[in-house]
mmCIF file of C-alpha atoms in Angstrom:
data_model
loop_
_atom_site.group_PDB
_atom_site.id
_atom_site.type_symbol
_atom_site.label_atom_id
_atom_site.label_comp_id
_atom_site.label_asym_id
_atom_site.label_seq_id
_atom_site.Cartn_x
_atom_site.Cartn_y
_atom_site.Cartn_z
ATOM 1 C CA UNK A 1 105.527 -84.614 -19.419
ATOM 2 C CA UNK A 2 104.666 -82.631 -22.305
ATOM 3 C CA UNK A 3 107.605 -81.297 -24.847
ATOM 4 C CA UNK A 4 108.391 -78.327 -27.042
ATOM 5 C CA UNK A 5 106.419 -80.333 -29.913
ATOM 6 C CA UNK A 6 103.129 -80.393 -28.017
ATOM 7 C CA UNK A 7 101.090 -78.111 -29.980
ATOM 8 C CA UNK A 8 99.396 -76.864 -26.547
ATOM 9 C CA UNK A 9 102.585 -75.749 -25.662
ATOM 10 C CA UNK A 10 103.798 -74.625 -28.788
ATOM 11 C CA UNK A 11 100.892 -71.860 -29.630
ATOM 12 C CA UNK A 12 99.938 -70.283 -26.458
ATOM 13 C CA UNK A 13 96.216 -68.973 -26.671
ATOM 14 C CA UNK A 14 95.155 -66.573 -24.031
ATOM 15 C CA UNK A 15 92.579 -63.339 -23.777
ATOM 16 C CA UNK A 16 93.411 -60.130 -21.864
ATOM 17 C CA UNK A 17 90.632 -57.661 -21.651
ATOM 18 C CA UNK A 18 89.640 -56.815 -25.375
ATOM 19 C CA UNK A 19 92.229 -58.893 -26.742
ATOM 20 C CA UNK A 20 92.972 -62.365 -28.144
ATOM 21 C CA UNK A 21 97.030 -62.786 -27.542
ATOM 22 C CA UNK A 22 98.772 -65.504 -30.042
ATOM 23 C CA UNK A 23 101.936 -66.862 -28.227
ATOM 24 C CA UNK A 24 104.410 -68.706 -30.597
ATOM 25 C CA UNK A 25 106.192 -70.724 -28.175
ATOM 26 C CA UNK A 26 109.200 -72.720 -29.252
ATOM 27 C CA UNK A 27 112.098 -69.865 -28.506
ATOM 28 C CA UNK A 28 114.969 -72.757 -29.109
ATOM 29 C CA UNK A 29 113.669 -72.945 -32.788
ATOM 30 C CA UNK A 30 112.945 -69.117 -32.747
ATOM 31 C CA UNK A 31 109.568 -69.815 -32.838
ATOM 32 C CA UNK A 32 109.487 -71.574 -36.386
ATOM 33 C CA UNK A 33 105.909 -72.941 -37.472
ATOM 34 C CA UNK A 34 104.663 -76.077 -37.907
ATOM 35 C CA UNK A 35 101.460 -77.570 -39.354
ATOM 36 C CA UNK A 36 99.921 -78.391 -36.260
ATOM 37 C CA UNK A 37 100.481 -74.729 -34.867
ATOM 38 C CA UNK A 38 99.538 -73.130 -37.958
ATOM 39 C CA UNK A 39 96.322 -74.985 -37.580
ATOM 40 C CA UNK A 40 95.845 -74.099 -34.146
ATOM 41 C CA UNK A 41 96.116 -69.947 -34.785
ATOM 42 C CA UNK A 42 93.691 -70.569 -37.649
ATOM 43 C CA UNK A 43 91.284 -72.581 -35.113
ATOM 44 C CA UNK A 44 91.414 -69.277 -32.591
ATOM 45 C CA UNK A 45 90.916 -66.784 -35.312
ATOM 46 C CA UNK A 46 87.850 -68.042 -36.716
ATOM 47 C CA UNK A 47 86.603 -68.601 -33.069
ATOM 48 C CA UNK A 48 87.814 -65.043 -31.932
ATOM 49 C CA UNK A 49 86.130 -63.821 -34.945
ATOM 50 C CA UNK A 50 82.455 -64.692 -33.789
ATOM 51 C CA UNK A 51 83.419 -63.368 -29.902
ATOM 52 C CA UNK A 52 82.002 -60.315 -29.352
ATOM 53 C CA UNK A 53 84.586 -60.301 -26.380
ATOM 54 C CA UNK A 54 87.402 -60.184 -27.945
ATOM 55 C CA UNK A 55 87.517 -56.974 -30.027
ATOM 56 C CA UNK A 56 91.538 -57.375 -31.492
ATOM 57 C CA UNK A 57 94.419 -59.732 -31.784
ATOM 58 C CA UNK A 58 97.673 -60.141 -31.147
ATOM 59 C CA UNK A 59 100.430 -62.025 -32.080
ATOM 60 C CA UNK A 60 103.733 -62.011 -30.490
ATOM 61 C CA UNK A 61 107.044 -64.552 -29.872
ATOM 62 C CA UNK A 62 108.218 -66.403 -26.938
ATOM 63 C CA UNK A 63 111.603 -65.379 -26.254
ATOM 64 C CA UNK A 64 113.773 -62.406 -26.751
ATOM 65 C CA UNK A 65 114.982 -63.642 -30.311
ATOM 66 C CA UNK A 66 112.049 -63.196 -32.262
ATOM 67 C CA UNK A 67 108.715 -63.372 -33.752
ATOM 68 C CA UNK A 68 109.018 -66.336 -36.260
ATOM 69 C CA UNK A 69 111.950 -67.707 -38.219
ATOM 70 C CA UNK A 70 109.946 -69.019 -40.204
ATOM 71 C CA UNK A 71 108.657 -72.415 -41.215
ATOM 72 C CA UNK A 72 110.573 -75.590 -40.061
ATOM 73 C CA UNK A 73 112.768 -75.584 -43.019
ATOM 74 C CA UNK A 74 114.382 -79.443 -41.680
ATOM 75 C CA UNK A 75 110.852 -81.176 -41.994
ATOM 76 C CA UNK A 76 110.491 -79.660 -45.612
ATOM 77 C CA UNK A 77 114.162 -81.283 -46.080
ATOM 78 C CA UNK A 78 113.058 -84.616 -45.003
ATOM 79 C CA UNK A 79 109.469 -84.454 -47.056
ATOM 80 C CA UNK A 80 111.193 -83.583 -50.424
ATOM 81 C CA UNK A 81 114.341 -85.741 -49.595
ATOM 82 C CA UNK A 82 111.956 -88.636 -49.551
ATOM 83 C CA UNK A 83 109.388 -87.474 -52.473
ATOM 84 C CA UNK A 84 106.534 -87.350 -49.766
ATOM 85 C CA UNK A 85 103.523 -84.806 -49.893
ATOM 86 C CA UNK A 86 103.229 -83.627 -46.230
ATOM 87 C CA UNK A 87 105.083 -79.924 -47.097
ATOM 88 C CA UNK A 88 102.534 -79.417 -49.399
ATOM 89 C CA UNK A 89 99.459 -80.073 -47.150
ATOM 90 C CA UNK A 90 101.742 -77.588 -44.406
ATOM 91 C CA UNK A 91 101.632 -75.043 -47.273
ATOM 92 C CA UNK A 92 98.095 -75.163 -48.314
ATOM 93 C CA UNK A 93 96.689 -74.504 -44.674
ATOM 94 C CA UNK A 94 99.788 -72.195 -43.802
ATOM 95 C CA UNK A 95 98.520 -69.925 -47.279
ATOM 96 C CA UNK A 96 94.609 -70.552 -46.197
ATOM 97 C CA UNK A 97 95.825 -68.714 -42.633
ATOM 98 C CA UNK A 98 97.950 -66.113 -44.617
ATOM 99 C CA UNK A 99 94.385 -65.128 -46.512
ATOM 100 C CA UNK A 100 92.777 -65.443 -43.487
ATOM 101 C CA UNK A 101 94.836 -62.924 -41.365
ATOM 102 C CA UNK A 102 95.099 -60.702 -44.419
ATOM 103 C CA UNK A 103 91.034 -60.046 -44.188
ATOM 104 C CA UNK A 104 90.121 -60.283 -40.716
ATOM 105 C CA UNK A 105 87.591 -58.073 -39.770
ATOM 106 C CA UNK A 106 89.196 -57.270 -36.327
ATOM 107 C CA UNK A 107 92.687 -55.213 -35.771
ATOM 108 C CA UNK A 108 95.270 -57.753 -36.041
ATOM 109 C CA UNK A 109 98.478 -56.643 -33.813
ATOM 110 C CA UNK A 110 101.596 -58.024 -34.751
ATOM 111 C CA UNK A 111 104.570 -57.556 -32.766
ATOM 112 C CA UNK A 112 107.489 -58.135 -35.035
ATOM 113 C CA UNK A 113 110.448 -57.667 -33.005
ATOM 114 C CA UNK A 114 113.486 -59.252 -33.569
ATOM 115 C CA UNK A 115 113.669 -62.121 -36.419
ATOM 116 C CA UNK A 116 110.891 -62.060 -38.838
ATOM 117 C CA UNK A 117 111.306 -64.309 -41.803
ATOM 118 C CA UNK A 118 109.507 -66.541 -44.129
ATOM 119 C CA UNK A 119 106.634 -67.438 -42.815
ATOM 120 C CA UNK A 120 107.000 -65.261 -39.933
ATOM 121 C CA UNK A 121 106.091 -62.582 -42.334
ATOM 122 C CA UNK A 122 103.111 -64.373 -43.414
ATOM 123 C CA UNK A 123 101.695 -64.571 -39.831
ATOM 124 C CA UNK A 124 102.073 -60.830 -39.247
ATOM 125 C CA UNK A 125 103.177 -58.740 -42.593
ATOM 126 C CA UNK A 126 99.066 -59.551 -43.538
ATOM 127 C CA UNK A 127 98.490 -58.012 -40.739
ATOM 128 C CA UNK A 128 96.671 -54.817 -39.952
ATOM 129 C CA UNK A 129 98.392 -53.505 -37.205
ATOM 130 C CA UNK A 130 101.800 -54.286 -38.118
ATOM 131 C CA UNK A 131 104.956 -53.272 -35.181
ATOM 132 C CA UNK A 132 108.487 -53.038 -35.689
ATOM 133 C CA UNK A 133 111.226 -52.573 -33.161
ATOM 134 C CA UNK A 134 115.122 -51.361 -33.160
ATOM 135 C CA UNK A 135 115.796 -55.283 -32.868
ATOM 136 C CA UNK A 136 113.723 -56.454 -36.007
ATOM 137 C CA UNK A 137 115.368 -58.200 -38.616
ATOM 138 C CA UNK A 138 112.223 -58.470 -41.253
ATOM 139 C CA UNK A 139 113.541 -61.271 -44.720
ATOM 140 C CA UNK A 140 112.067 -63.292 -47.059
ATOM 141 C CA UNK A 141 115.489 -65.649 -47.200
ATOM 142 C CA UNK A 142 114.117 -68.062 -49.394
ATOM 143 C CA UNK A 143 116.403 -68.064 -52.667
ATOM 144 C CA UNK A 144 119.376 -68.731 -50.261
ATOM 145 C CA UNK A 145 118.069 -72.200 -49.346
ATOM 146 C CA UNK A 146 116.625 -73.496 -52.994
ATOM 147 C CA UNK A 147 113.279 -71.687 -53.353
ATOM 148 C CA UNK A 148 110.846 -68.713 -53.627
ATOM 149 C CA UNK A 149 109.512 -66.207 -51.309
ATOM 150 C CA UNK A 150 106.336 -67.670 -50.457
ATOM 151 C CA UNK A 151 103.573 -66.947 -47.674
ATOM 152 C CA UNK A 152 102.196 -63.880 -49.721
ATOM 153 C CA UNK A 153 105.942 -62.697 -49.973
ATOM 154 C CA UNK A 154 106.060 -62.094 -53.776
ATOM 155 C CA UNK A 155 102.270 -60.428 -53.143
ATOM 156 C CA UNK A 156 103.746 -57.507 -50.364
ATOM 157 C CA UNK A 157 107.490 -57.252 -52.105
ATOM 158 C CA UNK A 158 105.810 -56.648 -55.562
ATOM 159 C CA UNK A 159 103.818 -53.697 -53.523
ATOM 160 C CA UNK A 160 107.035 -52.022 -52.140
ATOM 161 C CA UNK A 161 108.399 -48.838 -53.564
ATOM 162 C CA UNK A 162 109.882 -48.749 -56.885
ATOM 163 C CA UNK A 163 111.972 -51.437 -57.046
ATOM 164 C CA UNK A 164 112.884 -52.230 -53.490
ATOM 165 C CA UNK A 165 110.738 -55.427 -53.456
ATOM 166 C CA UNK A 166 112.318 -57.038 -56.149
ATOM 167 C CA UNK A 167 115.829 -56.319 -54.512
ATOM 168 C CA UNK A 168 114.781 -58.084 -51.263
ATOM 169 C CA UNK A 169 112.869 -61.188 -53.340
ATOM 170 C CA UNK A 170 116.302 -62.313 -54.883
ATOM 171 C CA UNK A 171 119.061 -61.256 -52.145
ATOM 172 C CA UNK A 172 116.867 -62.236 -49.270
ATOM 173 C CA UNK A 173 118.418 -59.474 -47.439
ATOM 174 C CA UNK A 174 117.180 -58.952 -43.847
ATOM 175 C CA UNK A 175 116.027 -54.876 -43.161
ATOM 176 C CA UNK A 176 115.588 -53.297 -40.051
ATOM 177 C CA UNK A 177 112.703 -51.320 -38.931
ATOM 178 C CA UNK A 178 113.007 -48.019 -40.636
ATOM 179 C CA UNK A 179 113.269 -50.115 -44.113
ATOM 180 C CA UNK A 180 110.519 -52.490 -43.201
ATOM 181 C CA UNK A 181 108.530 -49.877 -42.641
ATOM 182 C CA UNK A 182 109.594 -47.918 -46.306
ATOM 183 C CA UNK A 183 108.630 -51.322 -48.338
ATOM 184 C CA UNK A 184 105.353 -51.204 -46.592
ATOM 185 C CA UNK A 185 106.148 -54.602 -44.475
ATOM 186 C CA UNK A 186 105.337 -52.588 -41.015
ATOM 187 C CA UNK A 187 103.027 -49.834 -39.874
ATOM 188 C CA UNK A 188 104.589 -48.467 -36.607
ATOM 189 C CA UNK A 189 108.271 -48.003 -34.622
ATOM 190 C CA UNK A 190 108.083 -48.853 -30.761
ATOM 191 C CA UNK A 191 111.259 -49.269 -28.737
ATOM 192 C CA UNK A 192 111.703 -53.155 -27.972
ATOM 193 C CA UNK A 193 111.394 -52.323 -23.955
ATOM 194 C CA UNK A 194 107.734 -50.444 -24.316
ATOM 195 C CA UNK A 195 106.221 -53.974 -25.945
ATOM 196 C CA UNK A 196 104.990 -55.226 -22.553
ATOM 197 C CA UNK A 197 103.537 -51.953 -21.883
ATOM 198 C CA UNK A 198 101.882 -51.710 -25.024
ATOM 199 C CA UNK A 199 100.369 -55.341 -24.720
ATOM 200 C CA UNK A 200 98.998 -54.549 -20.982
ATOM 201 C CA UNK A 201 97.871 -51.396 -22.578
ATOM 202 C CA UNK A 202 95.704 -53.231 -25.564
ATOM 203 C CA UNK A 203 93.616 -55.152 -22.884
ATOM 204 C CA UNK A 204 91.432 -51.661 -22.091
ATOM 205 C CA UNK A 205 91.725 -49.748 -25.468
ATOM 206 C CA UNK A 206 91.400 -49.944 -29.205
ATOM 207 C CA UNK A 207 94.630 -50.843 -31.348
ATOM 208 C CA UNK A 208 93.809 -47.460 -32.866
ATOM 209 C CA UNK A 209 93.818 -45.172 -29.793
ATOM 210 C CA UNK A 210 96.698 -47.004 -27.551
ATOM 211 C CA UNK A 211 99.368 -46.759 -30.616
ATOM 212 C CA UNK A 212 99.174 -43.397 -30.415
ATOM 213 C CA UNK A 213 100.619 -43.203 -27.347
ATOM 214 C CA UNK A 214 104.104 -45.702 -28.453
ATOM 215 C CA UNK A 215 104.494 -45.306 -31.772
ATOM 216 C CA UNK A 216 107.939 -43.521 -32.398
ATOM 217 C CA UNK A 217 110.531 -43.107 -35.275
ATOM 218 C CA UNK A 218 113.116 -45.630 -36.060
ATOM 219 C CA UNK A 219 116.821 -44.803 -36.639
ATOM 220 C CA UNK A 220 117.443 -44.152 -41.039
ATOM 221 C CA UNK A 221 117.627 -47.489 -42.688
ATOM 222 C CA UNK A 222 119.705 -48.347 -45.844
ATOM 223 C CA UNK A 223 117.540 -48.647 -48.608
ATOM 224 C CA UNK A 224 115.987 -44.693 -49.407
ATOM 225 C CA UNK A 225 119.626 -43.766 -50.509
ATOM 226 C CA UNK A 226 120.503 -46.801 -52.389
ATOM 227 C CA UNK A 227 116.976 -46.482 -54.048
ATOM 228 C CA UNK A 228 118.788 -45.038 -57.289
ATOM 229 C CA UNK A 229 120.496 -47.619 -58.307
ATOM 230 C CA UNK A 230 118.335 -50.561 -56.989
ATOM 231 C CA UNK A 231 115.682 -48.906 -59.247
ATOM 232 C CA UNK A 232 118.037 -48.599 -62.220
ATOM 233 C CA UNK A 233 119.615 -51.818 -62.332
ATOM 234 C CA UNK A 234 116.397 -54.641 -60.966
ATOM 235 C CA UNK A 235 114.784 -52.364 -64.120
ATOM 236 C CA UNK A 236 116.592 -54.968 -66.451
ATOM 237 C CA UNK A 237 114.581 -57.919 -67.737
ATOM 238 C CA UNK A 238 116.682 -60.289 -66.565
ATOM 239 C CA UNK A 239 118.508 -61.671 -63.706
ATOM 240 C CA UNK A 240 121.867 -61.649 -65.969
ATOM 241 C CA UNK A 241 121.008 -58.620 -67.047
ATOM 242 C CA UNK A 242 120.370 -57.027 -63.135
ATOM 243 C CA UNK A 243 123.766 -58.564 -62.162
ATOM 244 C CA UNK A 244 125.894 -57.106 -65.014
ATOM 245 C CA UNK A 245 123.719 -53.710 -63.819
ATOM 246 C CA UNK A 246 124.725 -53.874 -60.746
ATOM 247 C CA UNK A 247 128.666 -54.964 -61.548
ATOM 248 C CA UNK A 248 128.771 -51.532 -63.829
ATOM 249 C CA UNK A 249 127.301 -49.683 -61.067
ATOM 250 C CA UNK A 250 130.370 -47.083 -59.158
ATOM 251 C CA UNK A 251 128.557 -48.269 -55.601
ATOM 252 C CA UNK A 252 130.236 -50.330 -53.905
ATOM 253 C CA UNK A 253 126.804 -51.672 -52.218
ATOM 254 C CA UNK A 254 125.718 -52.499 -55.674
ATOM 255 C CA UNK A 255 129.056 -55.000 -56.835
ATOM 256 C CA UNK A 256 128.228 -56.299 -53.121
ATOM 257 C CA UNK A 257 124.587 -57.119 -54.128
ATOM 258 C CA UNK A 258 125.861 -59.106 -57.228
ATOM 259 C CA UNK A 259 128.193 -61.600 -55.195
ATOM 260 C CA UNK A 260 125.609 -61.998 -52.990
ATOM 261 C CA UNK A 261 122.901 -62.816 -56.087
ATOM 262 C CA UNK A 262 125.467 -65.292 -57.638
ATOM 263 C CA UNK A 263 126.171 -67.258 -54.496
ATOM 264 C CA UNK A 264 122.361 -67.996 -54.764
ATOM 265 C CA UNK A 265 120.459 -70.758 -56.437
ATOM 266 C CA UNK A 266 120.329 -69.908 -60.118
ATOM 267 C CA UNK A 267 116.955 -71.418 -60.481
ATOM 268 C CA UNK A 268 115.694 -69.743 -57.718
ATOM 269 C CA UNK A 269 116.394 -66.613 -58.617
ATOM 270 C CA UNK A 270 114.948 -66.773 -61.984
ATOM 271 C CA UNK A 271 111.597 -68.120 -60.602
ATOM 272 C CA UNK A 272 111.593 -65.482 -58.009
ATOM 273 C CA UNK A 273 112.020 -62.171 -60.422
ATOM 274 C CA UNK A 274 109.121 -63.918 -62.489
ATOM 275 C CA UNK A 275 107.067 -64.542 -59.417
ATOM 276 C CA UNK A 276 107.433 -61.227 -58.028
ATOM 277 C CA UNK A 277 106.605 -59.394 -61.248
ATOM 278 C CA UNK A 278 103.595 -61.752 -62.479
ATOM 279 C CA UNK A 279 102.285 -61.105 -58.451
ATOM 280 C CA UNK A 280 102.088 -57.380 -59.498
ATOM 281 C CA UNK A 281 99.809 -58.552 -61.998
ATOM 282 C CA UNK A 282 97.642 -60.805 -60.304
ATOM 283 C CA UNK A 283 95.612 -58.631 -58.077
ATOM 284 C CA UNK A 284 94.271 -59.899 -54.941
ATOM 285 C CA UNK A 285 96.577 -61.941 -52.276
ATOM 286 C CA UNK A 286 94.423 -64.823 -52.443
ATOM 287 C CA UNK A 287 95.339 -65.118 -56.511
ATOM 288 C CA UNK A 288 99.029 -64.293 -55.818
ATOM 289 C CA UNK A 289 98.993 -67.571 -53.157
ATOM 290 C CA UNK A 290 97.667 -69.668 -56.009
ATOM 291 C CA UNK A 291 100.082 -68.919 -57.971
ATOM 292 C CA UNK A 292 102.527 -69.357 -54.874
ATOM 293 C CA UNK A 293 101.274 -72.624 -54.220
ATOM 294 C CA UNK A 294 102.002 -74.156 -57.520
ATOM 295 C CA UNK A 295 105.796 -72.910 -57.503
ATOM 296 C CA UNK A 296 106.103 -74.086 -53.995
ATOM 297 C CA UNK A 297 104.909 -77.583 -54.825
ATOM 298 C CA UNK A 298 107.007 -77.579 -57.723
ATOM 299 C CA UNK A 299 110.126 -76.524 -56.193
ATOM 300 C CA UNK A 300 109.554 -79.469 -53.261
ATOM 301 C CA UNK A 301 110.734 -81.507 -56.452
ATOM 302 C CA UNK A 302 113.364 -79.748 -57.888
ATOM 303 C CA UNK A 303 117.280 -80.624 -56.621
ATOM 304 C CA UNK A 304 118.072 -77.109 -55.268
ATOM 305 C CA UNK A 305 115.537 -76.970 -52.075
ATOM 306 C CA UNK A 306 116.507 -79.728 -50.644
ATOM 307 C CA UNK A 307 120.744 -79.248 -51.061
ATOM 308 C CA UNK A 308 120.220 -75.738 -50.202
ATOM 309 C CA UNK A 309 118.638 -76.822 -46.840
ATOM 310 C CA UNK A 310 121.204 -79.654 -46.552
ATOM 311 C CA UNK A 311 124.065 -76.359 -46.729
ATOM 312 C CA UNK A 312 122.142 -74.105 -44.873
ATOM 313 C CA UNK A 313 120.981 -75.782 -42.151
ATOM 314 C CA UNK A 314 121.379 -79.467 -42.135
ATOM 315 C CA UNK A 315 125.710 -80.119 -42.543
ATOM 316 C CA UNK A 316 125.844 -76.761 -42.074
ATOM 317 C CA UNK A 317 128.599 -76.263 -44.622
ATOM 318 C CA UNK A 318 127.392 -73.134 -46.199
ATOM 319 C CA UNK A 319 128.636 -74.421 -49.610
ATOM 320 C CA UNK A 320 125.614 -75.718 -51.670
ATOM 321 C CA UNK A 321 125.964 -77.227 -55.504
ATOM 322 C CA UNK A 322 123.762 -75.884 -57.209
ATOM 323 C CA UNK A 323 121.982 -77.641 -60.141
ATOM 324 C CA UNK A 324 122.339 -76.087 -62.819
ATOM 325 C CA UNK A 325 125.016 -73.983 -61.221
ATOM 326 C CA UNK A 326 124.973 -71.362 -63.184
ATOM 327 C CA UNK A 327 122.224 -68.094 -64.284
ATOM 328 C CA UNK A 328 122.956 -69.204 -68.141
ATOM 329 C CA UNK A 329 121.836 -73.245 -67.662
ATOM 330 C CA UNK A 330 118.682 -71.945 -66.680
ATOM 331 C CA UNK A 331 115.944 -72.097 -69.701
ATOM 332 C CA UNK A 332 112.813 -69.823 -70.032
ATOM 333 C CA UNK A 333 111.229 -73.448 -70.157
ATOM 334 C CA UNK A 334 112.734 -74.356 -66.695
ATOM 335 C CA UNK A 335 111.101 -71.263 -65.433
ATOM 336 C CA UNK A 336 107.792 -71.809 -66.441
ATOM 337 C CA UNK A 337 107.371 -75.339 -65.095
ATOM 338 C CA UNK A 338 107.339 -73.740 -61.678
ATOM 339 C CA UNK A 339 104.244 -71.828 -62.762
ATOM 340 C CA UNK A 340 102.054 -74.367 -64.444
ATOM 341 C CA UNK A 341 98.814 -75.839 -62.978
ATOM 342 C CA UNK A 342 98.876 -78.649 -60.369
ATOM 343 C CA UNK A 343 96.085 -80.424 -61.701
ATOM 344 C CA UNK A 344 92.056 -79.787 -60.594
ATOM 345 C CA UNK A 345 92.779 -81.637 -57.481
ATOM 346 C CA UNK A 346 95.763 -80.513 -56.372
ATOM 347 C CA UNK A 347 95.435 -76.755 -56.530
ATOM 348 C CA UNK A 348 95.301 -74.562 -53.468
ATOM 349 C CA UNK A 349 91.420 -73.030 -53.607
ATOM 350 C CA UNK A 350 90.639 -70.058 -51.410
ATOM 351 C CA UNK A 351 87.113 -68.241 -50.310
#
């Protein structure tokens, strides 16, 4: 009998009239990815790509929970725990997909309703047909568990208005769909209840023509009136800097935001501002997942992933020790090792 872990049962290919459908399938994981499933969307988008049959895509989650939680955060756990390598070959063909979905020449659907996080923004934020619903919960959580916004993240939160990107980088905050759709992270509203309708309705027409007919507006989000001072204080050059910003700030949403940075790995959140702001620089996506890939690989050695995970998600315990604990142990020098080159052999290379 097969189980959840069977990748034929864990990516669920299918074609409905004009359309590819992508099926994540493990609901009591909230669909989080694996290597062998990334691998298996990448095998039926290059072979959807050269069938004249199939004229879009679309990817969706099993269950009523969500699209993708994101990757399987307790494998990466394990890898680093033991100084293994297998995260890192996850990450380099979990990126190559991320390119890959980012300039495919068909409409690319995604349906992100519900949770959307990690790299369950990197399977549909590249996207270019991207669908939120009153039940999306769109977050790039990473610096709460150790590490960096990854899967493109620092390439589409660098791109958001003013400053909103870099706000969402280092709280991880989750946004709903009238926010997602302000930081440029979604294209279109549908109620939750029309998706099956929609889908049935992509089999016989273009993405183009059919979203015309269920596209809708979202209920006001958070972020357009706390723009202000998001813009004013994530303006300052550092992450010391943003918090005392923030502190001095008469919102109360702002003092909020500055607990919530310093209950986050210190490291982290250095890395992160300095990831998100060298993305803007960087140009393409595939150059910003380079870059990526070499802070990914180095954080899979340094001590906060893995006891961030071990809080998070493993004892559960929500209570992580941080090392160094604090924004002012962290060196400019600390910062940089994340960025520097893997070595010739080692780097992620992209067409």
């Amino acid at each position: 009998m097969k189980t959840e872990e069977d990748v034929d049962d864990t990516v669920l290919l299918a074609t409905d009239g004009r359309t590819g459908l992508i099926t994540l399938n493990r609901p009591r994981t909230l669909n989080a990815l694996t290597h062998p499933m990334v691998l298996r969307i990448d095998e039926a988008l290059r072979a959807w790509e050269q069938d004249p049959a199939v004229e879009q895509v679309l990817i969706r989650g099993a269950g009523e929970r969500g699209l993708c939680a994101g990757g399987d955060i307790r494998a990466i756990h394990d890898d680093a725990k033991a100084g293994t390598a297998s995260s890192a070959g996850f990450w380099r063909d979990e990126y190559r997909l991320n390119a890959r979905i980012a300039r495919y020449p068909k409409p690319y659907v995604a349906l992100m309703d519900g949770i959307v996080m990690g790299g369950g923004v990197g399977v549909s934020a590249h996207g270019s047909v991207r669908v939120v619903t009153e039940r999306s919960r769109v977050a790039m959580p990473e610096t709460g568990i150790g590490f960096v916004p990854d899967v493109g993240g620092t390439y589409l939160l660098g791109r958001a208005p003013g400053l909103l990107g870099t706000h969402l980088a280092l709280t991880g905050s989750a946004v709903g769909a009238a926010d997602a759709l302000l930081c440029g992270l979604a294209d279109h509203f549908v109620p939750a209840d029309r998706l099956p309708e929609l889908t049935a309705a992509l089999a016989g027409s273009p993405a183009g023509e059919v979203l015309a007919h269920f596209a809708g507006t979202p209920t006001p989000g958070e972020l357009a009136e706390q723009r202000a001072w998001i813009d004013r204080c994530y303006a300052a050059d550092t992450v010391e800097e943003i918090v005392e910003r923030l502190l001095a700030e008469g919102d109360p949403a702002a003092k909020e935001t500055a607990e919530t940075l310093l209950a986050k790995s210190p490291t982290s959140l250095k890395v992160t501002l300095a990831a998100v702001r060298r993305a803007r620089a960087l140009g393409p996506l595939e150059q910003v997942l380079v870059q990526e890939y070499r802070v990914s690989c180095h954080a899979l050695r340094a001590p906060d992933l893995v006891e961030g995970i071990r809080a998070q998600v493993v004892d559960k315990d929500r209570n992580p020790r941080w090392s160094p604990p604090a924004l002012a142990d962290v060196s400019d020098a600390d910062v940089e090792r994340f960025f520097a080159p893997l070595g010739e052999a080692r780097e992620l290379r992209l067409p």
